[in-house]
Short mmCIF file of C-alpha atoms in Angstrom, two decimals:
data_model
loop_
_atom_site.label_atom_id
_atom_site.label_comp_id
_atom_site.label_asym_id
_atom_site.label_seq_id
_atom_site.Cartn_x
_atom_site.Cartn_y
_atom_site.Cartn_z
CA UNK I 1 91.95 -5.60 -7.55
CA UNK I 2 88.57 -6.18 -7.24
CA UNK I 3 86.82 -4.21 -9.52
CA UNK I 4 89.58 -5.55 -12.14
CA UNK I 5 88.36 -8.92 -11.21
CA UNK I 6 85.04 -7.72 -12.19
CA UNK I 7 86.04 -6.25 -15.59
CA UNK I 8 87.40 -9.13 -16.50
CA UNK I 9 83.91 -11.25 -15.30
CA UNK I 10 81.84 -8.57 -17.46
CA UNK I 11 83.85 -8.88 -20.20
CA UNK I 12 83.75 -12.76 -19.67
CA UNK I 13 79.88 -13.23 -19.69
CA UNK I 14 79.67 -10.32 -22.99
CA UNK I 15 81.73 -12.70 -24.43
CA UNK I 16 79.29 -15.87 -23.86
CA UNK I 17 76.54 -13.93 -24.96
CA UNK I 18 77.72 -12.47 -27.96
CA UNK I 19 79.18 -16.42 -28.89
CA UNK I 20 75.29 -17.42 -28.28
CA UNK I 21 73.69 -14.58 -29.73
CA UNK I 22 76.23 -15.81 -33.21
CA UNK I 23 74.60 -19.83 -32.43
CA UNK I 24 71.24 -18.82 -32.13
CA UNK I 25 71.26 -16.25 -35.43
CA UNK I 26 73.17 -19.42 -37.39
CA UNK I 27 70.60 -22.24 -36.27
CA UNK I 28 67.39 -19.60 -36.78
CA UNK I 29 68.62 -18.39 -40.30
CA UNK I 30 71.55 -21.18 -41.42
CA UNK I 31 69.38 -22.61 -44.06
CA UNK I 32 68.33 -20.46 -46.95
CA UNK I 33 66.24 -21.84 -49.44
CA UNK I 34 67.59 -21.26 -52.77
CA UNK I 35 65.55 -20.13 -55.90
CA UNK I 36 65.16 -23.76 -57.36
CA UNK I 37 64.12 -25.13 -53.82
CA UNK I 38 61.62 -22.10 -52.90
CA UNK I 39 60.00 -22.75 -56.76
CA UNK I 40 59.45 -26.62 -55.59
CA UNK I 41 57.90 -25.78 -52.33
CA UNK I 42 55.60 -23.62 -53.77
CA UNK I 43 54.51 -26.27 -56.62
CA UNK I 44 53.76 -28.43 -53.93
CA UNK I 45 52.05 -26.25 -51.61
CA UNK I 46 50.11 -25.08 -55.15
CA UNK I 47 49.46 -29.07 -55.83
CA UNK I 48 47.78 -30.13 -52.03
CA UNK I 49 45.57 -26.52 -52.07
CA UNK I 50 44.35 -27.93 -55.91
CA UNK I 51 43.95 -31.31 -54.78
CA UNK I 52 42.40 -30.76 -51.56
CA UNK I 53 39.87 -27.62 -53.07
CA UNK I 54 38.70 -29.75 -56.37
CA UNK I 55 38.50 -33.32 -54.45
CA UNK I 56 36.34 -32.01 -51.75
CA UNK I 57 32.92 -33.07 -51.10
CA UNK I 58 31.62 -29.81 -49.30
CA UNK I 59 32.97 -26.58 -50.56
CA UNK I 60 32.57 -25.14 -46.75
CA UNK I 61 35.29 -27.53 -45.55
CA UNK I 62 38.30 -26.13 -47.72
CA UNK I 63 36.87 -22.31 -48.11
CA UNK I 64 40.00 -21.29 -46.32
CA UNK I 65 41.98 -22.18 -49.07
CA UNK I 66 40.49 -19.30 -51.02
CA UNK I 67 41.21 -16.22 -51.75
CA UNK I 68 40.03 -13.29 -49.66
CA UNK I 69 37.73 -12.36 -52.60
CA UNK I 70 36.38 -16.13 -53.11
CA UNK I 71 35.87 -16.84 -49.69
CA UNK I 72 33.58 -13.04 -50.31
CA UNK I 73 31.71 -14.27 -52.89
CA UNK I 74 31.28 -18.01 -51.37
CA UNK I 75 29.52 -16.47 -48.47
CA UNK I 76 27.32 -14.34 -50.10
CA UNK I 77 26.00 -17.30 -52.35
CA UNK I 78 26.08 -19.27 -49.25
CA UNK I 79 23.51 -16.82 -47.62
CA UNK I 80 21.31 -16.38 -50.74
CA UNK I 81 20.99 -20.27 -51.21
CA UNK I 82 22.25 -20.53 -53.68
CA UNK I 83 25.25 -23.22 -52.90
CA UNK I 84 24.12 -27.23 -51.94
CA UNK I 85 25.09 -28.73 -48.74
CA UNK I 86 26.44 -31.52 -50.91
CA UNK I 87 27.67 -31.87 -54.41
CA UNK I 88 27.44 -34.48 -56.67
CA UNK I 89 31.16 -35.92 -57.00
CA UNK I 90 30.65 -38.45 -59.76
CA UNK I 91 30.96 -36.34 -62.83
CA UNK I 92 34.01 -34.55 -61.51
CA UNK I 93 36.44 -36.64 -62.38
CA UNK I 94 40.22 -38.21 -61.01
CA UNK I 95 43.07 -35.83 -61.03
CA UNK I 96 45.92 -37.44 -62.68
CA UNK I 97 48.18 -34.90 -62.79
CA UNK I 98 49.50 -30.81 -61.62
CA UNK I 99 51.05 -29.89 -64.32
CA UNK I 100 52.69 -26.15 -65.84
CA UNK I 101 53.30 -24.45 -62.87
CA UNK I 102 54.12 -20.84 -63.81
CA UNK I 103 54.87 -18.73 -60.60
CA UNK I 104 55.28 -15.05 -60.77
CA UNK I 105 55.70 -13.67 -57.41
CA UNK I 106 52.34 -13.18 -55.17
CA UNK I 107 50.41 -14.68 -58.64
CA UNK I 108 50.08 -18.46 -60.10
CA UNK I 109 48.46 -20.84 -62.19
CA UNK I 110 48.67 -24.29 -62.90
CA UNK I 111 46.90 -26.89 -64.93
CA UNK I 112 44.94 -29.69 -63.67
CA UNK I 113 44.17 -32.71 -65.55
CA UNK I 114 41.34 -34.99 -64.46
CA UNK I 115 40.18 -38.37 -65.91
CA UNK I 116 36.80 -38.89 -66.29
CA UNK I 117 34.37 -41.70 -66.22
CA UNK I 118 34.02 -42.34 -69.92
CA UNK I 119 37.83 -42.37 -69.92
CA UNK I 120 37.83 -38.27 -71.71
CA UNK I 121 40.66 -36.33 -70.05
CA UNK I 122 40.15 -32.92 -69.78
CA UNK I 123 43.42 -30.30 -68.71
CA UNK I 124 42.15 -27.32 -66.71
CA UNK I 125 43.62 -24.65 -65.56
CA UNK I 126 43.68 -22.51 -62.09
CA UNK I 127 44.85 -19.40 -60.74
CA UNK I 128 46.55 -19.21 -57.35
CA UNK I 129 47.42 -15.73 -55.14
CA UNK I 130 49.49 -16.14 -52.07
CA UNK I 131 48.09 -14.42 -49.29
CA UNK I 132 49.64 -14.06 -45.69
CA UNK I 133 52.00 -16.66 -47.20
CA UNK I 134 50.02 -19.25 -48.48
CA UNK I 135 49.08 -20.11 -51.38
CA UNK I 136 44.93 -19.91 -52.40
CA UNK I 137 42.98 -20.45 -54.87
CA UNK I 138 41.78 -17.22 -57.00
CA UNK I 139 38.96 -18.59 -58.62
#
């Protein structure tokens, strides 16, 4: 009688945990982004890394939103001298606009358009990588 009760107490608590183990696999991985949403996410990562890398003031501040080869070449100028602690931000101009996205897996560019102080506007555009996730900029 007692090792029925048992059975039926094992089988009981692989029950709960199997119901659980279902919950916590439903919460964890419920929500998967579809293509349309993952494409908008990654225009707007791809917008803040171009806004925050071409409206800073020191390029040592946002170097971690290069590229494992840029952030390469930014130190070696860096120890040569041949980068200023501070650049002049008057001629760079206001972004307006992020515009053109074309993302192609692991590779991206995008076009940036800045206004500047004689009221030209000038459309640029950037490459992107994504690297342990992120997006970066490739130079």
């Amino acid at each position: 009688m007692r090792s029925r009760r048992a059975l039926v107490l094992i089988a009981a608590a692989l029950v709960v945990v199997v119901v659980a183990g279902i919950g916590i696999a439903l919460v964890l991985g419920g929500h998967r982004m579809s293509p349309a949403e993952r494409e908008a996410r990654s225009e707007a990562e791809i917008e803040h890394v171009l806004r925050t890398v071409l409206d800073a003031e020191r390029p040592a501040a946002v170097i971690d939103l290069h590229s494992a080869e840029m952030r390469a070449r930014f130190h070696l100028a860096q120890a040569n001298g041949l980068l200023p602690e501070k650049n002049d931000r008057s001629d760079q101009g206001e972004i307006l606009y992020v515009s053109n996205y074309l993302i192609d897996g692991d590779l991206a560019n995008a076009d940036v358009t800045r206004l500047y102080p004689d009221l030209t506007e000038i459309t640029s555009t950037f490459v992107l990588v994504r690297e342990g996730g992120k997006w970066l900029l490739a130079g």
